């Protein structure tokens, strides 16, 4: 376990503790800090989520930008699906398409698949290596490259910075 | 009744509206995959807004609500993915109006049952 993983793991556990407690009283902080270090030492050996995360300043900035880009996508696609639901003719055109991703690391692919699933309208059904099979509520193209461009590219260009 | 209560209430009602639309979608959609699209995922946003509204109205609860939102955002996609995958592997058909099923083609080609 490298020093980077140790620090990241302690920070995540301590941050969760702070959010759960919601106070900054010193005794609460000390207990939380001690527990964070203890849990990290006991349980965290090779956390894939942390070992493959790049902690360069630019990558962390992109992580922050990605958060907002993702929120915006979530809002946009929710409105889109909501409009489809209430349209009298039920304006959908569903199907399962195949897309390709450039991301190599398992964590990068995991985040990509989860981001796709969280935005309504697209749902990851299966992953095989660098191919994702996605149920799409409004299929505009069954071509692999065109579909990848529409579904994957928007997330991928941020994800590849912090999880290659 | 402060201004925060009014804003928080408005945000919560907006979230509840999304949840209502998701439930309508659950009834109107033609097959299990499309129902998954609205039933499990449109609810994520509705729940986030609903909890956000509570957070604005009562800021003392905000930190616990952030934890709740994090758990929803982390677990929701996993469960809906697993449900959809299980449905497809169990042979649940897509609705007739579906235009393509690349996964079925792929599995037929690979000879996987």
Coordinates of N, CA and C in Angstrom, one line a residue, chain A residues 16 18 21-22 39 47-48 52 62 67 70 77 84-85 91-92 105 118 123 128 133 137 144 158 163:
Chain A
X16 N -16.3 11.2 4.9 CA -17.6 10.5 5.2 C -18.0 10.7 6.7
X18 N -17.0 13.2 8.6 CA -17.4 14.6 8.9 C -18.9 14.8 8.4
X21 N -21.3 13.2 10.8 CA -21.4 13.8 12.1 C -22.0 15.2 12.0
X22 N -21.5 16.0 11.0 CA -22.0 17.3 10.7 C -21.5 18.3 11.8
X39 N -9.0 1.9 10.1 CA -9.7 1.1 9.0 C -8.8 1.0 7.8
X47 N -6.6 -0.9 -3.2 CA -7.8 -0.4 -3.7 C -7.6 0.1 -5.1
X48 N -8.2 -0.7 -6.1 CA -8.1 -0.3 -7.5 C -8.6 1.1 -7.8
X52 N -5.2 3.4 -9.5 CA -5.2 3.8 -10.8 C -5.6 5.3 -11.0
X62 N -9.9 18.2 -13.7 CA -10.8 17.6 -14.7 C -11.9 16.8 -13.9
X67 N -17.6 16.5 -12.7 CA -18.8 16.5 -11.8 C -19.9 17.4 -12.3
X70 N -21.3 16.3 -15.7 CA -22.2 15.1 -15.4 C -23.6 15.6 -14.9
X77 N -30.9 15.1 -19.8 CA -31.5 13.9 -20.2 C -32.7 13.6 -19.4
X84 N -40.6 12.8 -23.2 CA -41.0 11.6 -24.0 C -42.2 10.9 -23.3
X85 N -42.1 10.8 -21.9 CA -43.1 10.1 -21.2 C -44.4 10.8 -21.3
X91 N -43.2 9.1 -27.6 CA -42.2 9.3 -28.7 C -40.8 8.6 -28.4
X92 N -40.8 7.3 -28.5 CA -39.6 6.6 -28.3 C -39.2 5.7 -29.5
X105 N -8.3 1.4 -18.3 CA -8.4 0.9 -16.9 C -9.8 0.5 -16.5
X118 N -26.6 6.2 -15.4 CA -27.2 7.2 -14.5 C -28.0 8.3 -15.4
X123 N -28.8 3.0 -21.0 CA -28.6 2.0 -19.9 C -27.6 1.0 -20.4
X128 N -18.2 -6.0 -22.8 CA -17.2 -7.1 -23.1 C -16.0 -6.4 -23.7
X133 N -22.6 -2.6 -24.5 CA -23.9 -2.7 -25.2 C -24.9 -1.9 -24.4
X137 N -33.0 4.8 -25.5 CA -34.4 5.0 -25.7 C -34.8 5.6 -27.0
X144 N -21.7 1.7 -35.0 CA -20.9 1.7 -33.8 C -20.2 3.0 -33.5
X158 N -13.2 13.5 -20.5 CA -12.9 13.9 -19.1 C -12.3 12.7 -18.4
X163 N -8.5 8.7 -15.3 CA -8.3 7.2 -15.2 C -7.9 6.6 -16.5

